[in-house]
Coordinates of C-alpha atoms in Angstrom, one line a residue:
M1 CA -32.5 48.0 -18.9
A2 CA -33.3 45.0 -21.1
S3 CA -30.2 45.5 -23.2
S4 CA -28.0 45.9 -20.2
S5 CA -29.4 42.8 -18.4
S6 CA -29.0 40.7 -21.6
S7 CA -25.4 41.7 -22.0
T8 CA -24.5 40.9 -18.4
P9 CA -24.4 37.0 -18.7
S10 CA -22.3 37.1 -21.8
T11 CA -19.8 39.5 -20.1
V12 CA -19.7 37.2 -17.1
S13 CA -19.2 34.1 -19.2
N14 CA -16.4 35.7 -21.2
K15 CA -14.7 36.8 -18.0
R16 CA -15.1 33.2 -16.6
D17 CA -13.5 31.8 -19.8
R18 CA -10.6 34.2 -19.5
D19 CA -10.1 33.3 -15.8
S20 CA -10.2 29.6 -16.6
C21 CA -7.6 30.0 -19.4
S22 CA -5.3 32.1 -17.1
A23 CA -5.8 29.6 -14.4
K24 CA -4.6 26.8 -16.6
M25 CA -1.6 28.8 -17.7
S26 CA -0.7 29.8 -14.2
F27 CA -1.3 26.2 -13.1
F28 CA 1.4 24.8 -15.4
K29 CA 3.7 27.8 -14.8
Q30 CA 3.5 27.3 -11.0
T31 CA 4.1 23.6 -11.4
N32 CA 7.3 24.2 -13.3
N33 CA 8.5 26.7 -10.7
A34 CA 7.8 24.2 -8.0
G35 CA 10.6 21.9 -9.2
G36 CA 8.3 19.3 -10.7
S37 CA 6.9 19.2 -14.3
T38 CA 9.1 20.6 -17.0
T39 CA 8.5 21.1 -20.7
S40 CA 12.0 19.8 -21.4
T41 CA 13.5 17.2 -19.0
T42 CA 17.0 17.8 -20.2
T43 CA 17.3 21.5 -19.3
N44 CA 16.3 21.5 -15.7
P45 CA 18.2 19.5 -13.1
P46 CA 16.4 16.5 -11.6
N47 CA 15.0 16.7 -8.1
E48 CA 15.8 14.5 -5.1
L49 CA 13.4 11.8 -5.9
I50 CA 14.8 11.3 -9.4
E51 CA 18.4 11.0 -7.9
K52 CA 17.2 8.4 -5.4
L53 CA 15.4 6.4 -8.1
A54 CA 18.5 6.5 -10.4
S55 CA 20.6 5.0 -7.7
V56 CA 18.4 1.9 -7.4
L57 CA 17.6 1.4 -11.1
P58 CA 19.7 -0.8 -13.4
K59 CA 22.8 0.9 -14.9
D60 CA 22.5 2.5 -18.3
V61 CA 18.8 1.7 -18.6
K62 CA 16.4 4.6 -19.4
F63 CA 13.1 5.0 -17.6
S64 CA 10.4 7.7 -17.5
V65 CA 9.0 8.7 -14.1
H66 CA 5.7 10.6 -13.7
H67 CA 4.8 11.8 -10.2
L68 CA 1.3 13.2 -9.7
S69 CA 0.2 14.7 -6.4
T70 CA -2.4 16.9 -4.7
P71 CA -2.0 19.6 -2.0
P72 CA -3.2 18.8 1.5
T73 CA -7.0 18.9 1.4
R74 CA -9.5 18.8 4.3
T75 CA -11.1 15.4 4.6
D76 CA -13.1 13.3 7.1
A77 CA -11.3 12.1 10.2
L78 CA -9.7 8.7 10.1
Y79 CA -10.7 7.8 13.7
A80 CA -14.0 8.2 15.4
A81 CA -13.8 10.4 18.4
P82 CA -14.6 9.0 21.9
P83 CA -17.8 10.1 23.6
G84 CA -17.7 13.8 24.5
E85 CA -14.7 14.5 22.1
K86 CA -14.5 16.2 18.8
P87 CA -12.9 14.4 15.8
D88 CA -9.4 15.4 14.8
K89 CA -9.0 17.9 12.0
T90 CA -7.6 15.8 9.2
Y91 CA -5.9 16.6 5.8
C92 CA -5.3 14.2 3.0
E93 CA -2.5 14.4 0.4
K94 CA -2.5 11.9 -2.6
H95 CA 0.5 10.8 -4.6
F96 CA 0.6 8.7 -7.8
L97 CA 3.9 7.5 -9.3
S98 CA 4.3 5.6 -12.6
L99 CA 7.4 4.0 -14.1
S100 CA 7.6 3.7 -17.9
I101 CA 10.0 2.0 -20.3
D102 CA 10.8 2.3 -24.0
A103 CA 9.3 -0.9 -25.6
P104 CA 10.6 -2.0 -29.0
I105 CA 7.8 -2.2 -31.6
I106 CA 8.3 -4.0 -34.9
T107 CA 6.4 -2.4 -37.8
G108 CA 6.5 -3.2 -41.5
A109 CA 5.6 -6.0 -43.9
I110 CA 7.1 -8.7 -46.2
K111 CA 6.9 -8.0 -49.9
R112 CA 6.3 -10.8 -52.4
S113 CA 9.4 -11.9 -54.2
S114 CA 9.8 -11.2 -57.9
P115 CA 9.8 -14.0 -60.4
G116 CA 13.6 -14.1 -60.7
A117 CA 14.3 -13.5 -57.0
D118 CA 15.2 -16.3 -54.6
E119 CA 13.8 -14.8 -51.3
A120 CA 11.1 -12.3 -50.3
K121 CA 12.1 -8.8 -49.3
S122 CA 11.4 -7.6 -45.8
T123 CA 10.6 -4.0 -44.9
E124 CA 10.3 -4.4 -41.1
T125 CA 11.5 -1.5 -39.0
T126 CA 11.9 -1.4 -35.2
T127 CA 10.8 1.6 -33.2
T128 CA 10.4 2.4 -29.5
K129 CA 7.2 3.4 -27.8
Q130 CA 6.7 4.4 -24.2
V131 CA 4.7 1.9 -22.0
I132 CA 3.9 2.0 -18.3
A133 CA 5.6 -0.9 -16.4
F134 CA 4.7 -0.1 -12.8
A135 CA 2.6 2.3 -10.7
I136 CA 1.9 2.9 -7.0
E137 CA -0.6 5.1 -5.2
V138 CA -0.1 6.5 -1.7
F139 CA -2.4 8.5 0.5
I140 CA -1.0 10.7 3.3
F141 CA -3.3 11.5 6.2
T142 CA -2.1 14.1 8.7
T143 CA -3.4 15.5 11.9
A144 CA -2.0 17.5 14.8
F145 CA -0.9 14.2 16.4
Q146 CA 0.2 11.8 13.7
T147 CA 1.1 11.2 10.1
V148 CA -0.2 8.1 8.3
L149 CA 1.0 6.9 4.9
F150 CA -1.5 4.4 3.5
V151 CA -0.3 2.5 0.4
S152 CA -3.5 2.2 -1.5
K153 CA -2.6 0.3 -4.7
A154 CA 0.5 -1.0 -6.5
D155 CA 0.4 -2.9 -9.8
S156 CA 2.5 -3.8 -12.8
T157 CA 1.7 -4.4 -16.5
G158 CA 4.1 -7.3 -17.1
Y159 CA 6.1 -5.5 -19.8
L160 CA 9.3 -5.0 -17.8
H161 CA 10.8 -8.2 -19.4
L162 CA 11.2 -6.2 -22.6
L163 CA 14.3 -4.7 -21.0
K164 CA 15.9 -8.2 -21.0
L165 CA 17.5 -7.6 -17.6
P166 CA 19.7 -10.5 -16.3
R167 CA 17.9 -13.0 -14.2
G168 CA 18.8 -13.2 -10.5
G169 CA 19.3 -9.5 -10.0
P170 CA 17.2 -7.2 -7.8
S171 CA 13.8 -6.3 -9.1
P172 CA 13.3 -2.6 -10.2
I173 CA 9.7 -2.8 -8.9
S174 CA 10.6 -3.6 -5.3
A175 CA 13.4 -1.0 -5.4
V176 CA 11.1 1.8 -6.7
S177 CA 8.4 0.9 -4.2
S178 CA 10.7 1.0 -1.2
T179 CA 12.5 4.2 -2.4
F180 CA 9.3 6.1 -3.0
V181 CA 7.7 5.3 0.4
S182 CA 10.9 6.2 2.1
Y183 CA 11.1 9.5 0.2
L184 CA 7.6 10.4 1.3
I185 CA 8.3 9.6 5.0
Q186 CA 11.5 11.6 5.0
H187 CA 9.8 14.8 3.7
R188 CA 6.6 14.4 5.8
R189 CA 8.1 13.8 9.2
R190 CA 7.4 16.4 11.9
K191 CA 9.0 17.1 15.2
H192 CA 7.5 15.0 18.1
I193 CA 4.8 13.5 15.8
V194 CA 4.5 9.7 15.3
S195 CA 4.7 8.5 11.7
V196 CA 2.9 5.3 10.5
V197 CA 3.0 3.3 7.2
N198 CA 0.0 1.1 6.7
L199 CA -1.1 -1.2 4.0
F200 CA -2.9 -4.5 3.3
G201 CA -1.8 -7.1 0.8
R202 CA -4.3 -9.3 -1.0
A203 CA -3.4 -11.0 -4.3
Q204 CA -5.4 -10.0 -7.4
N205 CA -4.7 -10.3 -11.1
Q206 CA -4.9 -6.5 -11.6
Y207 CA -5.4 -3.4 -9.5
L208 CA -4.6 -0.3 -11.7
F209 CA -4.2 -1.6 -15.3
P210 CA -7.3 -3.2 -16.8
G211 CA -6.5 -6.2 -19.1
S212 CA -3.0 -6.7 -17.6
G213 CA -4.3 -9.8 -15.8
E214 CA -4.5 -11.5 -19.1
N215 CA -0.8 -11.1 -19.5
D216 CA -0.3 -13.7 -16.8
G217 CA 2.9 -15.4 -18.0
I218 CA 1.0 -18.3 -19.7
G219 CA 1.8 -18.3 -23.4
P220 CA 4.2 -16.4 -25.6
G221 CA 4.6 -12.7 -24.9
R222 CA 2.8 -12.9 -21.6
E223 CA 5.2 -12.2 -18.8
K224 CA 3.3 -10.7 -15.9
H225 CA 4.3 -12.5 -12.7
I226 CA 1.2 -12.6 -10.5
L227 CA 2.1 -13.5 -7.0
S228 CA 0.0 -15.7 -4.7
D229 CA -1.4 -14.5 -1.5
R230 CA 1.5 -15.8 0.6
G231 CA 4.0 -14.6 -1.9
L232 CA 2.5 -11.1 -2.0
I233 CA 2.7 -10.8 1.8
K234 CA 6.3 -11.9 1.9
W235 CA 7.1 -9.5 -0.9
W236 CA 5.7 -6.5 0.9
C237 CA 7.5 -7.4 4.1
R238 CA 10.8 -7.6 2.1
V239 CA 10.1 -4.2 0.4
L240 CA 9.3 -2.4 3.7
N241 CA 12.0 -4.0 5.8
P242 CA 14.8 -1.6 4.5
L243 CA 12.7 1.3 5.8
L244 CA 13.1 0.1 9.4
Q245 CA 16.9 0.2 9.1
D246 CA 17.0 3.5 7.1
Q247 CA 14.7 5.4 9.4
R248 CA 16.6 4.1 12.5
K249 CA 19.6 6.2 11.4
D250 CA 17.5 9.4 11.7
D251 CA 18.1 11.4 14.9
R252 CA 14.5 12.4 15.1
V253 CA 13.3 8.7 15.5
V254 CA 13.8 7.0 18.8
A255 CA 12.2 3.6 17.9
T256 CA 11.0 1.7 14.8
K257 CA 8.9 -1.3 14.7
G258 CA 7.1 -3.4 12.1
Y259 CA 3.8 -5.3 12.7
L260 CA 2.2 -8.1 10.7
L261 CA -1.2 -9.6 11.2
V262 CA -2.8 -12.2 9.0
P263 CA -6.4 -13.0 10.2
G264 CA -7.0 -16.8 10.5
L265 CA -3.3 -17.8 11.0
E266 CA -1.4 -18.7 14.2
E267 CA 1.6 -16.7 15.3
R268 CA 4.2 -19.3 14.2
D269 CA 2.6 -19.4 10.7
M270 CA 2.7 -15.6 10.4
R271 CA 6.4 -15.5 11.3
A272 CA 7.2 -17.4 8.1
F273 CA 6.2 -14.3 6.1
L274 CA 8.8 -12.1 7.9
P275 CA 12.2 -11.4 6.2
Q276 CA 14.9 -13.9 7.1
T277 CA 17.5 -11.3 8.4
V278 CA 19.6 -11.0 11.5
T279 CA 17.5 -8.2 13.0
S280 CA 14.0 -9.5 11.9
A281 CA 13.2 -10.9 15.4
S282 CA 13.7 -7.4 17.0
D283 CA 12.4 -5.3 14.1
W284 CA 9.1 -7.2 13.6
E285 CA 6.3 -8.2 15.9
I286 CA 3.2 -10.3 15.3
G287 CA 0.1 -8.3 16.1
H288 CA -1.3 -4.8 15.5
P289 CA -0.2 -1.4 17.0
M290 CA -3.7 0.2 17.1
E291 CA -3.5 1.0 20.8
R292 CA 0.0 2.3 20.5
I293 CA -0.5 4.7 17.6
S294 CA -3.8 6.1 18.9
R295 CA -3.6 9.4 20.8
Y296 CA -6.8 8.5 22.7
T297 CA -5.1 5.7 24.5
R298 CA -2.6 8.1 25.9
E299 CA -5.2 10.5 27.1
F300 CA -8.0 8.2 28.4
D301 CA -8.1 5.1 30.5
W302 CA -10.7 3.4 28.3
V303 CA -11.2 3.8 24.6
P304 CA -13.9 2.0 22.6
P305 CA -12.6 -0.3 19.8
R306 CA -14.6 1.7 17.3
C307 CA -12.3 4.7 18.0
L308 CA -9.2 2.7 17.2
I309 CA -9.9 1.4 13.7
P310 CA -9.1 3.9 10.9
R311 CA -11.4 4.5 8.0
Y312 CA -9.2 4.1 4.8
P313 CA -10.6 4.1 1.3
D314 CA -11.1 0.6 -0.2
D315 CA -9.8 -1.2 3.0
P316 CA -11.2 -4.5 4.3
K317 CA -11.2 -3.5 8.0
S318 CA -12.8 -0.2 7.1
R319 CA -15.7 -1.9 5.3
Y320 CA -16.3 -4.2 8.3
R321 CA -16.3 -1.2 10.6
D322 CA -19.0 0.4 8.4
E323 CA -21.1 -2.7 8.5
L324 CA -20.9 -2.8 12.3
D325 CA -22.0 0.8 12.4
E326 CA -25.0 0.0 10.3
E327 CA -26.2 -2.8 12.5
S328 CA -25.8 -0.7 15.7
A329 CA -28.2 2.0 16.9
K330 CA -27.2 5.7 16.6
W331 CA -26.8 6.2 20.4
K332 CA -24.5 3.2 20.6
Q333 CA -22.3 4.7 17.8
D334 CA -22.2 7.9 19.8
M335 CA -20.9 5.9 22.8
G336 CA -18.4 4.2 20.6
T337 CA -19.8 0.7 21.1
W338 CA -21.2 -2.0 18.7
K339 CA -23.9 -4.6 19.1
S340 CA -21.7 -7.7 18.6
I341 CA -18.1 -6.6 18.9
R342 CA -16.7 -5.4 22.2
T343 CA -12.9 -5.6 22.0
L344 CA -10.3 -5.4 19.3
N345 CA -9.5 -9.1 19.7
Q346 CA -13.1 -10.0 18.9
F347 CA -12.9 -7.6 15.9
W348 CA -9.8 -9.4 14.4
D349 CA -11.2 -12.9 15.2
A350 CA -14.3 -11.9 13.2
M351 CA -12.2 -10.6 10.4
A352 CA -10.8 -14.1 9.8
F353 CA -14.3 -15.2 8.7
R354 CA -14.9 -12.3 6.4
Q355 CA -15.1 -13.1 2.7
E356 CA -12.0 -11.0 1.9
C357 CA -9.9 -13.0 4.4
S358 CA -11.4 -16.5 4.1
S359 CA -12.3 -17.0 0.4
G360 CA -9.3 -19.2 -0.2
R361 CA -6.8 -16.3 -0.1
L362 CA -5.0 -14.7 2.8
T363 CA -5.0 -11.0 3.5
G364 CA -2.0 -9.5 5.4
F365 CA -2.1 -6.2 7.3
I366 CA 1.3 -4.5 7.7
W367 CA 2.2 -1.5 9.9
L368 CA 5.5 0.4 10.3
V369 CA 5.6 2.7 13.3
F370 CA 8.3 5.4 13.8
D371 CA 8.2 6.9 17.3
P372 CA 9.7 10.4 17.6
K373 CA 11.9 11.6 20.5
E374 CA 10.0 13.4 23.2
S375 CA 11.4 16.5 24.7
E376 CA 12.4 16.7 28.3
T377 CA 9.6 19.1 29.2
E378 CA 7.0 16.7 27.8
E379 CA 8.4 13.8 29.7
Q380 CA 8.5 15.8 32.9
A381 CA 4.9 17.0 32.4
T382 CA 3.7 13.5 31.8
Q383 CA 5.4 12.2 34.9
A384 CA 3.9 15.0 37.0
T385 CA 0.5 14.4 35.6
T386 CA 0.7 10.7 36.4
A387 CA 1.8 11.4 39.9
S388 CA -1.0 13.9 40.6
F389 CA -3.6 11.5 39.3
S390 CA -2.3 8.6 41.3
T391 CA -2.6 10.6 44.6
S392 CA -6.0 11.9 43.7
F393 CA -7.4 8.4 42.8
A394 CA -5.9 6.9 46.0
T395 CA -8.2 9.1 48.1
A396 CA -11.3 9.2 45.9
P397 CA -13.9 6.5 46.4
L398 CA -14.3 3.9 43.7
M399 CA -17.5 3.7 41.7
T400 CA -19.2 0.3 41.4
P401 CA -22.1 -0.5 39.1
T402 CA -25.5 -1.2 40.7
G403 CA -27.2 -4.6 40.6
S404 CA -29.5 -3.5 37.8
F405 CA -26.6 -2.5 35.6
D406 CA -27.1 -3.6 32.0
P407 CA -24.0 -3.3 29.7
S408 CA -26.2 -3.4 26.6
T409 CA -28.3 -0.3 27.5
A410 CA -26.0 1.8 29.7
F411 CA -22.6 3.3 29.6
P412 CA -19.8 0.8 30.4
P413 CA -18.0 1.5 33.7
S414 CA -14.8 3.4 33.2
T415 CA -12.4 5.5 35.2
P416 CA -12.2 9.2 34.7
P417 CA -10.1 10.3 31.8
K418 CA -6.4 11.1 32.2
R419 CA -5.4 14.7 32.5
R420 CA -3.6 16.1 29.4
A421 CA -0.1 17.3 29.8
D422 CA -1.0 20.8 28.6
A423 CA -4.0 21.2 30.8
P424 CA -3.9 23.6 33.9
A425 CA -3.4 22.1 37.3
R426 CA -6.8 23.2 38.7
T427 CA -9.0 21.9 36.0
P428 CA -12.3 20.8 37.6
Q429 CA -13.0 17.1 37.2
A430 CA -16.3 15.8 35.9
S431 CA -18.9 14.8 38.4
P432 CA -19.1 11.0 39.1
L433 CA -22.9 11.2 38.6
K434 CA -22.4 11.6 34.8
A435 CA -21.3 8.0 34.5
S436 CA -24.6 6.7 36.0
F437 CA -26.8 8.5 33.4
T438 CA -28.0 6.3 30.7
A439 CA -28.1 7.4 27.0
G440 CA -31.7 8.6 27.1
Q441 CA -31.7 10.2 30.6
V442 CA -31.3 14.0 30.8
P443 CA -32.0 16.0 34.0
E444 CA -35.3 17.8 33.9
S445 CA -33.7 21.2 34.8
Q446 CA -31.4 21.0 31.8
S447 CA -34.1 20.0 29.4
G448 CA -36.4 22.9 30.6
T449 CA -33.5 25.4 30.2
A450 CA -32.7 24.2 26.7
K451 CA -36.4 24.6 25.6
E452 CA -36.5 28.1 27.0
T453 CA -33.3 29.1 25.2
S454 CA -34.4 27.8 21.8
K455 CA -37.7 29.7 22.2
R456 CA -35.9 32.9 22.9
E457 CA -33.7 32.5 19.9
K458 CA -36.7 32.0 17.6
D459 CA -38.3 35.2 19.0
K460 CA -35.2 37.2 18.5
K461 CA -34.8 36.2 14.9
K462 CA -34.2 39.2 12.7
K463 CA -36.9 40.0 10.2
L464 CA -36.0 41.3 6.7
K465 CA -37.6 44.7 5.9
G466 CA -37.2 47.4 3.3
R467 CA -36.1 47.4 -0.3
I468 CA -34.6 44.2 -1.8
T469 CA -31.2 45.1 -3.4
P470 CA -30.1 42.6 -6.1
R471 CA -26.5 41.3 -5.6
V472 CA -23.9 41.7 -8.3
P473 CA -23.0 38.3 -9.8
K474 CA -19.5 37.2 -8.9
V475 CA -17.2 34.9 -10.8
K476 CA -16.8 31.7 -8.9
K477 CA -13.1 31.1 -8.6
H478 CA -11.9 27.5 -8.6
Q479 CA -9.6 26.1 -6.0
R480 CA -7.1 25.3 -8.7
N481 CA -6.2 29.0 -8.9
Y482 CA -4.9 28.8 -5.4
L483 CA -3.1 25.5 -5.3
F484 CA 0.1 27.1 -4.1
K485 CA -1.3 29.9 -2.1
R486 CA -1.3 28.0 1.2
P487 CA 1.2 27.7 4.0
N488 CA 3.8 24.9 3.7
T489 CA 3.7 24.1 7.4
T490 CA 0.8 24.3 9.8
A491 CA -0.2 22.5 13.0
Y492 CA -2.0 19.8 11.0
Y493 CA 0.4 19.1 8.1
H494 CA 3.8 19.6 6.6
W495 CA 3.9 20.3 2.8
P496 CA 7.5 21.0 1.7
V497 CA 8.3 21.9 -1.9
E498 CA 10.8 19.0 -2.2
G499 CA 8.1 16.4 -1.5
R500 CA 5.6 17.5 -4.1
G501 CA 4.9 15.8 -7.4
D502 CA 6.0 16.8 -10.9
L503 CA 2.3 17.7 -11.7
M504 CA 0.1 19.4 -9.0
V505 CA -3.6 19.0 -9.4
D506 CA -6.6 19.4 -7.2
E507 CA -8.8 16.6 -5.8
H508 CA -11.3 16.7 -8.7
D509 CA -8.6 16.4 -11.4
Y510 CA -6.8 13.7 -9.5
K511 CA -9.9 11.5 -9.5
R512 CA -10.3 12.2 -13.2
V513 CA -6.8 11.1 -14.0
V514 CA -7.0 7.9 -12.0
E515 CA -10.4 7.0 -13.3
L516 CA -9.1 7.5 -16.8
L517 CA -6.3 5.0 -16.1
L518 CA -8.9 2.5 -14.9
Q519 CA -10.8 2.8 -18.2
L520 CA -7.9 2.0 -20.5
D521 CA -6.7 -1.4 -21.8
F522 CA -3.3 -2.9 -21.2
E523 CA -3.9 -6.5 -22.5
T524 CA -1.5 -6.3 -25.5
L525 CA 1.7 -4.3 -26.0
D526 CA 0.1 -2.2 -28.8
K527 CA -2.9 -1.3 -26.6
A528 CA -0.7 -0.6 -23.6
C529 CA 1.5 1.8 -25.6
S530 CA -1.6 3.7 -26.9
A531 CA -3.1 3.8 -23.4
T532 CA 0.2 5.1 -21.9
K533 CA 0.4 7.9 -24.5
R534 CA -3.2 8.9 -23.9
W535 CA -3.0 8.9 -20.1
I536 CA 0.2 11.0 -20.0
S537 CA -1.2 13.5 -22.5
E538 CA -4.6 13.9 -20.8
A539 CA -3.1 14.0 -17.3
G540 CA -0.8 16.9 -18.3
M541 CA -3.5 18.7 -20.3
G542 CA -1.4 18.4 -23.4
A543 CA 1.9 19.7 -21.9
K544 CA 5.0 17.6 -21.4
W545 CA 5.7 16.5 -17.8
G546 CA 7.7 13.9 -16.0
H547 CA 11.4 13.1 -15.9
E548 CA 13.8 10.7 -17.7
V549 CA 15.9 8.6 -15.4
V550 CA 19.0 6.6 -16.4
G551 CA 19.9 4.0 -13.8
K552 CA 23.2 3.9 -12.0
R553 CA 23.1 0.7 -10.0
I554 CA 25.4 -2.1 -11.1
L555 CA 23.4 -5.4 -11.0
T556 CA 25.1 -8.3 -9.2
V557 CA 23.7 -11.7 -10.0
T558 CA 24.0 -14.2 -7.1
N559 CA 24.5 -17.9 -7.6
A560 CA 21.5 -18.7 -5.5
T561 CA 19.2 -16.9 -7.8
A562 CA 21.0 -17.1 -11.1
G563 CA 19.2 -20.2 -12.2
R564 CA 15.8 -19.1 -11.0
G565 CA 13.3 -19.4 -13.7
S566 CA 15.7 -21.1 -16.2
A567 CA 17.2 -24.5 -16.7
A568 CA 20.2 -25.0 -14.5
P569 CA 23.2 -27.1 -15.7
V570 CA 23.2 -30.7 -14.6
N571 CA 26.3 -31.9 -12.8
N572 CA 27.7 -35.1 -14.4
L573 CA 29.3 -37.3 -11.7
T574 CA 29.9 -40.4 -13.9
G575 CA 33.7 -40.2 -13.6
L576 CA 33.6 -39.7 -9.9
V577 CA 31.5 -42.7 -9.0
R578 CA 33.5 -46.0 -8.5
K579 CA 31.4 -49.1 -9.0
K580 CA 32.1 -52.1 -6.8
K581 CA 33.4 -55.2 -8.6
P582 CA 31.4 -58.4 -8.5
A583 CA 32.4 -61.1 -6.1
A584 CA 33.2 -63.5 -8.9
V585 CA 35.8 -61.2 -10.4
E586 CA 37.5 -60.5 -7.1
N587 CA 37.8 -64.3 -6.3
G588 CA 39.4 -65.0 -9.8
A589 CA 36.6 -67.1 -11.2
A590 CA 37.1 -67.7 -14.9
D591 CA 33.5 -67.9 -15.8
A592 CA 30.8 -66.7 -13.5
K593 CA 27.1 -67.3 -14.1
V594 CA 24.3 -66.1 -11.9
N595 CA 20.9 -67.7 -12.4
G596 CA 22.0 -69.0 -15.7
L597 CA 23.0 -65.4 -16.9
E598 CA 26.5 -64.7 -18.1
D599 CA 28.3 -62.1 -16.1
P600 CA 28.9 -59.0 -18.3
F601 CA 31.8 -57.9 -16.1
T602 CA 34.0 -60.9 -16.9
N603 CA 35.7 -62.0 -20.1
K604 CA 35.7 -65.6 -21.3
G605 CA 38.8 -67.6 -20.1
T606 CA 40.3 -64.7 -18.2
A607 CA 40.0 -63.8 -14.5
G608 CA 40.1 -60.3 -13.2
D609 CA 39.9 -58.5 -16.6
V610 CA 36.9 -56.2 -16.2
V611 CA 35.2 -55.0 -19.3
N612 CA 33.5 -51.6 -19.1
P613 CA 29.8 -52.1 -20.0
L614 CA 29.7 -48.5 -21.4
V615 CA 32.2 -49.3 -24.2
L616 CA 30.8 -52.7 -25.4
E617 CA 30.5 -52.7 -29.2
L618 CA 27.7 -55.2 -29.4
P619 CA 25.1 -56.1 -26.8
R620 CA 25.3 -59.7 -25.7
V621 CA 22.3 -62.0 -25.9
N622 CA 21.4 -63.7 -22.6
V623 CA 20.7 -67.4 -23.2
L624 CA 18.6 -69.2 -20.7
G625 CA 19.8 -72.7 -19.8
A626 CA 17.6 -75.7 -20.2
G627 CA 17.2 -76.2 -16.5
L628 CA 15.5 -72.9 -16.1
I629 CA 12.7 -73.7 -18.5
R630 CA 9.9 -75.8 -17.1
K631 CA 7.0 -76.8 -19.2
K632 CA 3.5 -76.9 -17.7
P633 CA 2.3 -80.4 -17.4
K634 CA -0.7 -81.4 -19.5
T635 CA -3.8 -82.3 -17.7
S636 CA -5.8 -85.2 -19.0
A637 CA -9.4 -84.5 -19.9
S638 CA -11.7 -86.4 -17.6

């Protein structure tokens, strides 16, 4: 028995090692079959994302694209549920896209010249190394009612200038950002489900690449263009503006709208950030769409503001929401209310005084809302439900609060919730007496029944008897073994094969890869090349992954932006300006003197012959007359 028990752990450990090795092999094999990562990027045809990126990148310029993503994973709900409701079942899918270029690296040294040689010999050689130029991270939150794309971070290293692209052309960074977000929306849209793109813009020196903030464009070899707070908000509005026009062409979308909100600014000041296009007035709106995109506002007459603010990772409004939850009591959180904030307008007014929005830099919040087309049956059901409730409320007595009503300690007055479209027609309504109960009041009959029920459950608890049978140890299988063994479409998410990344990893490995990037150094070109090589190698577990893209877009340089950032030629208008002749020359005066000074435009003894002052061989000396010199009289000493 001793020998068999001692050999069991080793057998289990060996089996676990074999399973982990087979899991890694199947992991890369399944990733290759999914149309993503390939060991040789030239043998397999590129996917749809690569073709879209090639159409917006500069022609005949080679880039490397690495797309990392995770499968839909169960996560916490974005929105807090109203009182008496359960939170929505939410899934999160993470995407990370990096764009790399081939940077020229000069290596070698200069040898000393021999005694008889005139110049020193140079042994410098130029090689190319891969370096990341741009990266963007997007989180996709999906429920049974909506799809939210949250742009978490986007950053550049500042080494894109090594390509020596012509000035004045479109930026590859903005083109890649717009194309990638549009690609994710296209493959995550579901029928009759609203889609939302949300982000916040706040200027920082660096977000994803440590040390790249030192490459701030000041000094030789430093070319990172760090935008200001106003410039960053304008840039994001320009990047996302084409999405409104592209998604409007989709037959599944009935309306598109963009929203911009900058806490602390007036409406006319915020309109200066919007793109100056013909349709910008109808495409964009100043404000927020939180009531519009929430499903609770369509089902209930009154929704607490706490249930309308999403909880994104690393988001200013989410942090403020958490602080409001901490200062409020538990029973107030269950009711959906806060201690100091009562409405959404108060929430955004308070956001203007937060450190993240008032420390000398502006923070802009941007939303893009794509409303789907509703079917005729849903519209008819909604109309019928509204009509039935209007007739029932017309005959029902209205509830009014008593004189001792205290809004800080009791439920706020509200109308009964709206009936859902899919609910049966004879669903019993809640009793009006429930609204008059305070948070701590419970009927005595219900409390007594609950105590008796809990006591019976304790008495009926099963007692363990008999012989204890030891369980056979089982190998704990990791979720990575079943990354692809899940449905592509459910009621809560849509996960098509075309919208997946080149490399599929689970949640734990994704955090490891992103944390590794945040620990590297991109201050100099040599360090950035080494960091890029290490990140790509460790993210792919030693295997090659990613795609090479050759741009197909012909760059057109406009005259308005051709001289941006460079010295523009100066127009010489010397030959087009005609100077007016002096009055003495026009009147024929032979010798004109003004204040004792000789007129340089007239010649001695001739009238009307004008001499060009620009072709005079020797400058003339102005001689002052005797009448212009006055000596100061001497004062006699007293």
